Short mmCIF file of C-alpha atoms and ligand atoms in Angstrom, two decimals:
data_model
loop_
_atom_site.label_atom_id
_atom_site.label_comp_id
_atom_site.label_asym_id
_atom_site.label_seq_id
_atom_site.Cartn_x
_atom_site.Cartn_y
_atom_site.Cartn_z
CA UNK A 191 -0.79 11.27 22.48
CA UNK A 192 0.24 8.47 20.77
CA UNK A 193 -0.80 8.63 16.93
CA UNK A 194 -2.47 5.79 14.98
CA UNK A 195 -3.62 5.36 11.66
CA UNK A 196 -6.67 3.36 10.39
CA UNK A 197 -7.15 1.07 7.36
CA UNK A 198 -10.37 -0.36 6.28
CA UNK A 199 -10.36 -2.99 3.55
CA UNK A 200 -12.99 -3.49 1.03
CA UNK A 201 -12.84 -7.03 -0.62
CA UNK A 202 -14.61 -7.00 -3.52
CA UNK A 203 -13.39 -6.17 -7.36
CA UNK A 204 -15.41 -6.62 -10.64
CA UNK A 205 -12.77 -9.29 -11.85
CA UNK A 206 -9.83 -11.05 -9.97
CA UNK A 207 -6.59 -9.84 -11.52
CA UNK A 208 -4.23 -12.92 -12.60
CA UNK A 209 -1.39 -11.44 -10.36
CA UNK A 210 -3.10 -10.38 -7.24
CA UNK A 211 -2.55 -11.99 -4.03
CA UNK A 212 -4.72 -9.55 -1.82
CA UNK A 213 -8.01 -10.44 -0.10
CA UNK A 214 -10.15 -9.66 -3.03
CA UNK A 215 -13.00 -11.57 -4.71
CA UNK A 216 -14.80 -10.91 -8.15
CA UNK A 217 -18.26 -9.73 -7.33
CA UNK A 218 -20.75 -8.03 -9.68
CA UNK A 219 -21.30 -4.45 -8.50
CA UNK A 220 -25.25 -5.00 -8.12
CA UNK A 221 -24.53 -8.26 -5.99
CA UNK A 222 -22.61 -6.33 -3.22
CA UNK A 223 -24.59 -5.51 0.00
CA UNK A 224 -22.78 -2.02 0.59
CA UNK A 225 -24.92 -1.28 3.82
CA UNK A 226 -24.60 -4.51 5.34
CA UNK A 227 -20.70 -4.36 4.99
CA UNK A 228 -20.54 -0.82 6.35
CA UNK A 229 -22.34 -2.05 9.34
CA UNK A 230 -20.33 -4.94 9.88
CA UNK A 231 -17.17 -2.64 9.90
CA UNK A 232 -19.12 -0.28 12.25
CA UNK A 233 -19.70 -3.21 14.60
CA UNK A 234 -16.00 -4.22 14.59
CA UNK A 235 -15.09 -0.68 15.01
CA UNK A 236 -17.18 -0.45 18.14
CA UNK A 237 -15.39 -3.61 19.66
CA UNK A 238 -11.94 -2.07 18.71
CA UNK A 239 -12.71 1.36 19.91
CA UNK A 240 -10.46 1.17 23.08
CA UNK A 241 -7.39 0.93 20.92
CA UNK A 242 -8.68 4.55 19.19
CA UNK A 243 -10.02 6.47 22.13
CA UNK A 244 -6.61 7.36 23.65
CA UNK A 245 -5.23 8.07 20.24
CA UNK A 246 -4.35 10.88 17.87
CA UNK A 247 -5.99 9.55 14.31
CA UNK A 248 -3.26 10.72 11.79
CA UNK A 249 -4.74 9.09 8.44
CA UNK A 250 -7.31 7.02 7.19
CA UNK A 251 -6.91 4.69 4.06
CA UNK A 252 -9.61 2.71 2.22
CA UNK A 253 -7.79 -0.22 0.47
CA UNK A 254 -8.83 -3.48 -1.13
CA UNK A 255 -10.24 -4.92 -3.41
CA UNK A 256 -11.71 -2.06 -5.05
CA UNK A 257 -13.08 0.53 -2.40
CA UNK A 258 -14.30 2.96 -5.10
CA UNK A 259 -16.76 0.29 -5.80
CA UNK A 260 -18.29 0.96 -2.31
CA UNK A 261 -21.14 3.30 -2.09
CA UNK A 262 -19.57 6.67 -1.09
CA UNK A 263 -22.36 7.17 1.66
CA UNK A 264 -21.56 3.95 3.32
CA UNK A 265 -17.75 4.54 3.10
CA UNK A 266 -18.53 8.05 4.67
CA UNK A 267 -20.62 6.46 7.58
CA UNK A 268 -17.47 4.27 8.46
CA UNK A 269 -15.05 7.43 7.94
CA UNK A 270 -17.29 9.62 10.28
CA UNK A 271 -17.22 6.91 12.84
CA UNK A 272 -13.56 6.45 12.85
CA UNK A 273 -13.11 10.11 13.30
CA UNK A 274 -15.58 10.35 16.19
CA UNK A 275 -14.00 7.48 18.05
CA UNK A 276 -10.37 8.89 18.11
CA UNK A 277 -9.59 11.00 20.98
CA UNK A 278 -8.25 13.72 18.52
CA UNK A 279 -7.94 14.03 14.93
CA UNK A 280 -4.48 15.36 13.32
CA UNK A 281 -5.07 18.68 11.33
CA UNK A 282 -5.23 18.22 7.60
CA UNK A 283 -6.34 14.39 8.12
CA UNK A 284 -5.24 12.59 5.20
CA UNK A 285 -8.28 10.18 3.95
CA UNK A 286 -7.06 8.01 0.83
CA UNK A 287 -9.57 5.62 -1.03
CA UNK A 288 -7.93 3.20 -3.81
CA UNK A 289 -9.81 3.55 -6.96
CA UNK A 290 -9.92 1.30 -9.92
CA UNK A 291 -10.22 3.32 -13.44
CA UNK A 292 -13.50 1.23 -14.23
CA UNK A 293 -15.18 2.36 -11.13
CA UNK A 294 -14.01 6.11 -10.85
CA UNK A 295 -15.68 9.03 -12.86
CA UNK A 296 -15.88 12.56 -11.89
CA UNK A 297 -19.28 12.09 -10.52
CA UNK A 298 -17.82 9.31 -8.08
CA UNK A 299 -14.77 11.30 -7.23
CA UNK A 300 -17.33 14.10 -6.21
CA UNK A 301 -19.13 11.86 -4.20
CA UNK A 302 -16.21 10.74 -2.23
CA UNK A 303 -14.97 14.12 -1.56
CA UNK A 304 -18.33 15.09 0.00
CA UNK A 305 -17.97 12.04 1.94
CA UNK A 306 -14.56 13.35 3.70
CA UNK A 307 -12.23 11.69 1.11
CA UNK A 308 -9.22 14.10 0.05
CA UNK A 309 -6.87 11.73 -1.83
CA UNK A 310 -7.58 9.36 -4.50
CA UNK A 311 -4.77 6.53 -5.45
CA UNK A 312 -5.76 5.44 -8.95
CA UNK A 313 -4.56 1.92 -10.20
CA UNK A 314 -3.78 3.09 -13.68
CA UNK A 315 -0.90 0.23 -13.98
CA UNK A 316 -0.15 0.84 -17.86
CA UNK A 317 -0.80 2.78 -20.86
CA UNK A 318 -0.83 0.05 -23.35
CA UNK A 319 -3.84 -1.91 -24.18
CA UNK A 320 -2.08 -5.42 -24.91
CA UNK A 321 -0.44 -5.11 -21.41
CA UNK A 322 -3.33 -3.97 -19.62
CA UNK A 323 -5.07 -7.03 -21.00
CA UNK A 324 -2.39 -9.39 -20.12
CA UNK A 325 -2.51 -8.06 -16.62
CA UNK A 326 -6.39 -8.88 -16.48
CA UNK A 327 -7.26 -4.97 -16.07
CA UNK A 328 -10.81 -4.19 -17.14
CA UNK A 329 -9.70 -0.71 -18.39
CA UNK A 330 -8.01 0.32 -21.77
CA UNK A 331 -4.85 2.21 -22.42
CA UNK A 332 -6.62 5.76 -21.81
CA UNK A 333 -8.68 4.50 -19.00
CA UNK A 334 -6.38 5.39 -16.31
CA UNK A 335 -5.64 8.71 -17.61
CA UNK A 336 -9.09 9.44 -17.95
CA UNK A 337 -10.08 8.53 -14.26
CA UNK A 338 -6.99 10.71 -13.14
CA UNK A 339 -8.26 13.54 -14.96
CA UNK A 340 -11.66 13.04 -13.74
CA UNK A 341 -10.55 13.10 -10.04
CA UNK A 342 -8.63 16.50 -10.66
CA UNK A 343 -11.53 17.89 -12.52
CA UNK A 344 -13.83 17.14 -9.60
CA UNK A 345 -11.37 19.14 -7.16
CA UNK A 346 -9.97 16.14 -5.30
CA UNK A 347 -6.79 17.80 -3.64
CA UNK A 348 -4.48 15.16 -3.81
CA UNK A 349 -4.34 12.39 -6.57
CA UNK A 350 -1.96 9.59 -6.93
CA UNK A 351 -1.53 7.07 -9.90
CA UNK A 352 -0.10 3.46 -9.77
CA UNK A 353 1.95 1.99 -12.31
CA UNK A 354 3.38 -1.46 -12.83
CA UNK A 355 6.60 -2.04 -14.99
CA UNK A 356 8.87 -4.86 -15.49
CA UNK A 357 5.90 -6.66 -17.57
CA UNK A 358 6.53 -9.40 -20.45
CA UNK A 359 3.10 -9.77 -21.90
CA UNK A 360 2.30 -12.28 -24.75
CA UNK A 361 3.25 -15.94 -24.13
CA UNK A 362 6.44 -17.62 -23.43
CA UNK A 363 7.33 -18.50 -27.17
CA UNK A 364 6.89 -14.58 -28.31
CA UNK A 365 7.31 -12.33 -25.30
CA UNK A 366 6.81 -8.93 -25.63
CA UNK A 367 8.83 -7.07 -23.03
CA UNK A 368 8.11 -3.51 -21.64
CA UNK A 369 11.55 -1.66 -22.22
CA UNK A 370 12.86 1.10 -19.89
CA UNK A 371 11.92 3.57 -22.44
CA UNK A 372 8.39 2.68 -22.45
CA UNK A 373 8.23 2.57 -18.44
CA UNK A 374 9.62 5.87 -18.21
CA UNK A 375 7.42 7.38 -20.81
CA UNK A 376 4.31 6.07 -19.23
CA UNK A 377 5.51 7.47 -15.97
CA UNK A 378 6.00 10.97 -17.47
CA UNK A 379 2.68 10.76 -19.37
CA UNK A 380 1.08 10.09 -15.90
CA UNK A 381 3.05 12.80 -14.02
CA UNK A 382 1.96 15.35 -16.83
CA UNK A 383 -1.74 14.85 -15.90
CA UNK A 384 -1.07 16.95 -12.80
CA UNK A 385 -0.90 14.30 -10.17
CA UNK A 386 1.29 14.86 -7.05
CA UNK A 387 2.38 11.39 -6.33
CA UNK A 388 3.36 8.26 -8.43
CA UNK A 389 3.63 4.78 -7.27
CA UNK A 390 5.78 2.41 -9.62
CA UNK A 391 6.26 -1.26 -8.70
CA UNK A 392 7.71 -3.87 -10.60
CA UNK A 393 5.57 -7.11 -11.31
CA UNK A 394 6.06 -9.85 -8.78
CA UNK A 395 4.93 -13.24 -9.15
CA UNK A 396 3.23 -14.37 -6.19
CA UNK A 397 2.58 -18.12 -5.11
CA UNK A 398 -1.08 -18.86 -5.16
CA UNK A 399 -2.04 -16.48 -8.04
CA UNK A 400 -2.95 -17.45 -11.70
CA UNK A 401 0.55 -15.97 -12.74
CA UNK A 402 2.15 -17.97 -9.94
CA UNK A 403 0.59 -21.09 -11.21
CA UNK A 404 1.52 -20.34 -14.85
CA UNK A 405 5.01 -19.42 -13.74
CA UNK A 406 5.40 -22.68 -11.91
CA UNK A 407 4.50 -24.62 -14.91
CA UNK A 408 6.67 -22.37 -17.05
CA UNK A 409 4.14 -20.91 -19.14
CA UNK A 410 4.41 -17.31 -18.15
CA UNK A 411 6.66 -14.90 -20.08
CA UNK A 412 9.11 -13.27 -17.53
CA UNK A 413 10.87 -9.93 -17.90
CA UNK A 414 14.73 -10.18 -17.59
CA UNK A 415 15.98 -8.92 -14.14
CA UNK A 416 18.30 -6.49 -16.00
CA UNK A 417 15.75 -5.16 -17.94
CA UNK A 418 13.49 -4.77 -14.84
CA UNK A 419 16.53 -2.84 -13.05
CA UNK A 420 17.08 -0.52 -16.22
CA UNK A 421 12.89 0.24 -16.10
CA UNK A 422 13.44 1.20 -12.34
CA UNK A 423 16.27 3.58 -13.05
CA UNK A 424 14.67 4.87 -16.18
CA UNK A 425 11.52 5.64 -14.20
CA UNK A 426 13.47 7.29 -11.56
CA UNK A 427 15.19 9.53 -14.09
CA UNK A 428 12.01 10.70 -15.71
CA UNK A 429 9.97 11.41 -12.43
CA UNK A 430 13.08 13.01 -10.92
CA UNK A 431 13.35 15.42 -13.71
CA UNK A 432 9.61 16.11 -13.84
CA UNK A 433 10.04 17.52 -10.01
CA UNK A 434 9.19 14.35 -8.12
CA UNK A 435 11.23 13.24 -5.23
CA UNK A 436 11.80 9.52 -4.94
CA UNK A 437 11.03 9.07 -1.26
CA UNK A 438 10.54 5.31 -1.01
CA UNK A 439 11.91 2.56 -3.25
CA UNK A 440 8.51 2.52 -5.04
CA UNK A 441 7.17 5.79 -4.38
CA UNK A 442 7.62 9.43 -5.88
CA UNK A 443 5.95 12.74 -4.78
CA UNK A 444 6.04 16.36 -5.34
CA UNK A 445 7.26 18.24 -2.31
CA UNK A 446 4.59 17.65 0.45
CA UNK A 447 2.51 15.26 -1.46
CA UNK A 448 4.24 12.13 0.21
CA UNK A 449 1.38 9.24 1.08
CA UNK A 450 1.45 10.09 4.95
CA UNK A 451 -0.66 7.04 5.44
CA UNK A 452 2.23 4.76 3.85
CA UNK A 453 4.97 6.78 5.54
CA UNK A 454 3.15 5.55 8.80
CA UNK A 455 3.74 2.12 7.98
CA UNK A 456 7.28 2.81 7.06
CA UNK A 457 8.10 4.45 10.25
CA UNK A 458 6.39 2.34 12.75
CA UNK A 459 2.98 4.14 13.45
CA UNK A 460 0.45 1.78 14.79
CA UNK A 461 -2.53 1.19 12.78
CA UNK A 462 -6.00 -0.07 13.31
CA UNK A 463 -7.14 -2.45 10.64
CA UNK A 464 -10.97 -2.80 9.95
CA UNK A 465 -12.55 -4.89 7.62
CA UNK A 466 -12.52 -8.43 5.98
CA UNK A 467 -8.93 -9.57 5.70
CA UNK A 468 -7.32 -6.53 7.22
CA UNK A 469 -4.36 -6.55 9.47
CA UNK A 470 -3.86 -4.38 12.43
CA UNK A 471 -0.69 -3.67 14.56
CA UNK A 472 -1.06 -1.95 17.83
CA UNK A 473 1.90 -1.48 20.38
CA UNK A 474 1.85 -2.62 23.98
CA UNK A 475 3.10 -0.53 27.11
CA UNK A 476 6.11 -3.49 27.27
CA UNK A 477 7.50 -2.68 23.68
CA UNK A 478 5.40 -5.52 22.24
CA UNK A 479 2.91 -5.19 19.70
CA UNK A 480 -0.20 -7.34 18.74
CA UNK A 481 -0.79 -8.21 15.16
CA UNK A 482 -4.20 -9.53 13.92
CA UNK A 483 -5.63 -10.41 10.77
CA UNK A 484 -9.58 -10.47 10.22
CA UNK A 485 -11.42 -13.22 8.84
CA UNK A 486 -10.57 -13.39 4.83
CA UNK A 487 -13.84 -14.86 4.02
CA UNK A 488 -16.58 -11.69 3.57
CA UNK A 489 -19.34 -13.76 4.54
CA UNK A 490 -17.60 -15.22 7.86
CA UNK A 491 -16.20 -11.67 8.74
CA UNK A 492 -19.75 -9.95 8.43
CA UNK A 493 -21.23 -12.96 10.18
CA UNK A 494 -19.04 -12.38 13.14
CA UNK A 495 -19.17 -8.53 13.20
CA UNK A 496 -22.92 -8.75 13.26
CA UNK A 497 -23.26 -11.37 16.02
CA UNK A 498 -20.91 -9.29 18.22
CA UNK A 499 -18.21 -11.67 18.06
CA UNK A 500 -14.54 -11.11 17.33
CA UNK A 501 -13.78 -10.84 13.68
CA UNK A 502 -10.10 -11.65 14.19
CA UNK A 503 -8.72 -14.98 12.48
CA UNK A 504 -5.08 -15.06 13.39
CA UNK A 505 -2.97 -12.96 15.86
CA UNK A 506 0.67 -12.82 17.24
CA UNK A 507 2.50 -11.01 19.65
CA UNK A 508 5.48 -9.32 18.09
CA UNK A 509 8.25 -8.77 20.56
CA UNK A 510 10.62 -5.75 20.52
CA UNK A 511 13.51 -7.25 18.74
CA UNK A 512 11.05 -8.68 15.91
CA UNK A 513 9.43 -5.05 15.75
CA UNK A 514 12.78 -3.41 15.46
CA UNK A 515 14.03 -5.84 12.47
CA UNK A 516 10.61 -4.53 10.81
CA UNK A 517 11.44 -1.02 11.65
CA UNK A 518 14.77 -1.68 9.78
CA UNK A 519 13.15 -3.46 6.70
CA UNK A 520 10.53 -0.99 6.16
CA UNK A 521 12.50 2.16 6.98
CA UNK A 522 15.56 1.35 4.86
CA UNK A 523 13.04 1.54 1.93
CA UNK A 524 12.69 5.31 2.70
CA UNK A 525 15.21 7.98 1.22
CA UNK A 526 15.18 9.31 4.99
CA UNK A 527 16.13 5.81 6.14
CA UNK A 528 15.64 4.69 9.97
CA UNK A 529 16.87 6.26 13.07
CA UNK A 530 17.91 2.80 14.53
CA UNK A 531 19.16 4.39 17.85
CA UNK A 532 15.70 6.26 18.08
CA UNK A 533 13.79 3.10 17.38
CA UNK A 534 15.61 0.77 19.65
CA UNK A 535 15.45 3.40 22.54
CA UNK A 536 11.65 3.52 21.90
CA UNK A 537 11.32 -0.21 21.88
CA UNK A 538 13.74 -0.84 25.05
CA UNK A 539 16.33 -2.87 22.95
CA UNK A 540 19.92 -2.59 22.01
CA UNK A 541 20.44 -1.15 18.63
CA UNK A 542 23.94 -2.47 18.08
CA UNK A 543 24.46 -5.89 18.64
CA UNK A 544 27.96 -6.96 17.80
CA UNK A 545 26.88 -8.73 14.63
CA UNK A 546 24.69 -5.99 13.31
CA UNK A 547 27.53 -3.44 14.09
CA UNK A 548 30.05 -5.60 12.08
CA UNK A 549 27.59 -5.98 9.19
CA UNK A 550 26.82 -2.22 9.21
CA UNK A 551 30.52 -1.43 9.10
CA UNK A 552 31.15 -3.74 6.06
CA UNK A 553 28.15 -2.23 4.13
CA UNK A 554 29.30 1.26 4.83
CA UNK A 555 32.70 0.56 3.66
CA UNK A 556 31.18 -1.05 0.59
CA UNK A 557 29.23 2.25 0.03
CA UNK A 558 25.84 0.30 0.30
CA UNK A 559 24.80 1.72 3.72
CA UNK A 560 25.29 5.63 5.28
CA UNK A 561 25.21 5.81 9.24
CA UNK A 562 24.81 9.28 10.65
CA UNK A 563 24.02 10.05 14.32
CA UNK A 564 22.32 6.63 14.56
CA UNK A 565 20.26 6.70 11.43
CA UNK A 566 20.74 4.25 8.68
CA UNK A 567 20.25 5.21 4.95
CA UNK A 568 20.89 3.08 1.76
CA UNK A 569 22.14 5.46 -1.14
CA UNK A 570 19.46 5.19 -3.82
CA UNK A 571 21.77 3.65 -6.28
CA UNK A 572 21.61 0.42 -4.26
CA UNK A 573 17.85 0.70 -3.57
CA UNK A 574 17.13 -2.03 -5.81
CA UNK A 575 19.09 -4.30 -2.87
CA UNK A 576 17.25 -2.79 -0.20
CA UNK A 577 15.63 -5.90 1.09
CA UNK A 578 18.64 -7.86 1.02
CA UNK A 579 20.77 -5.39 2.70
CA UNK A 580 17.97 -4.72 5.50
CA UNK A 581 17.72 -8.55 6.10
CA UNK A 582 21.46 -8.51 6.45
CA UNK A 583 21.21 -6.14 9.59
CA UNK A 584 18.93 -8.34 11.39
S1 SF4 B 759 -8.31 -4.70 -8.96
FE1 SF4 B 759 -6.39 -4.72 -7.48
S2 SF4 B 759 -7.39 -5.47 -5.42
FE2 SF4 B 759 -8.63 -6.18 -7.35
S3 SF4 B 759 -8.14 -8.18 -8.05
FE3 SF4 B 759 -7.04 -6.46 -9.36
S4 SF4 B 759 -5.02 -6.00 -8.32
FE4 SF4 B 759 -6.20 -7.27 -6.86
#
């Protein structure tokens, strides 16, 4: 039976972070209509049920926004309905909720456990007050670790922490750049709490965000590329020494603790997207796939769902060649790389057109790509260049 995963988006946060380009809107907790939103997602699920009925459900991920703000009872209703709709549910189904430290304490972690959640991903982001303030986060330096410890104390079996490195805070006249040593120390401090997984991302400045606008006007302090690369290597060294496997460019796990849901994205498993702004990708028998995005406006999304109308705002068909390029792009971010020949066969396309073969041979001679039995991998020393290497293989 073909596998599928489910992603549920919760679109509200207590405050909008200046670097964030996710579908998220600031809203006070008390003015969120938790039940109405859950019922909208349930309506949408009923419409999309045929996509789940023939499939084995591999994982469920509640992302956002800040889904730890959602009343766990309502989140649990959605989770139960997803499981009941799938033809079968994988053993040890991974169910993750993204959490912000400002909306996660021991009691909330227990409620989420009772709702069927077994993995929490906590947005720690940093352990320095000035930097957290610059990033617009609501918690203080000890808030992230306190939330992680609360989750572990509550007995959540798998806990992950997110960190952002490569941040220059302050202003353009007196930037204060986070150095590699600081980035590594923060990763190590987080690892020592007992988390099984750490995601470490460099800060990216996206157009359309407040940071994007400041940067356009030359008013945002930016970390130097070399410093960011040094931080990447310092974090890698610290976490590797602490027993974590660097299994994806931005992700580290203790053995067996890899984020199975995210590995699903990187290895091309279909995903059903539910909720305001959610994206889904569902393959078709001819090797193409439908990619859709739901309405980004929460009111419009809920209105459509409750009226029994489609919640989709955009959709496109991905042809098999496009899907293969996406598999290369995402798969090459993994330590295990991508089995190009297997992926191409499954999609019914040719793995090695002449131009790709020539590029792969050159990259291989340069030591930036390894090719073994049809599987492509990028040696970890070249991971910082992964996106460019992947793009050259298109
Ligand atoms: S908490 Fe996360 S989703 Fe919400 S605004 Fe900040 S970065 Fe975006």
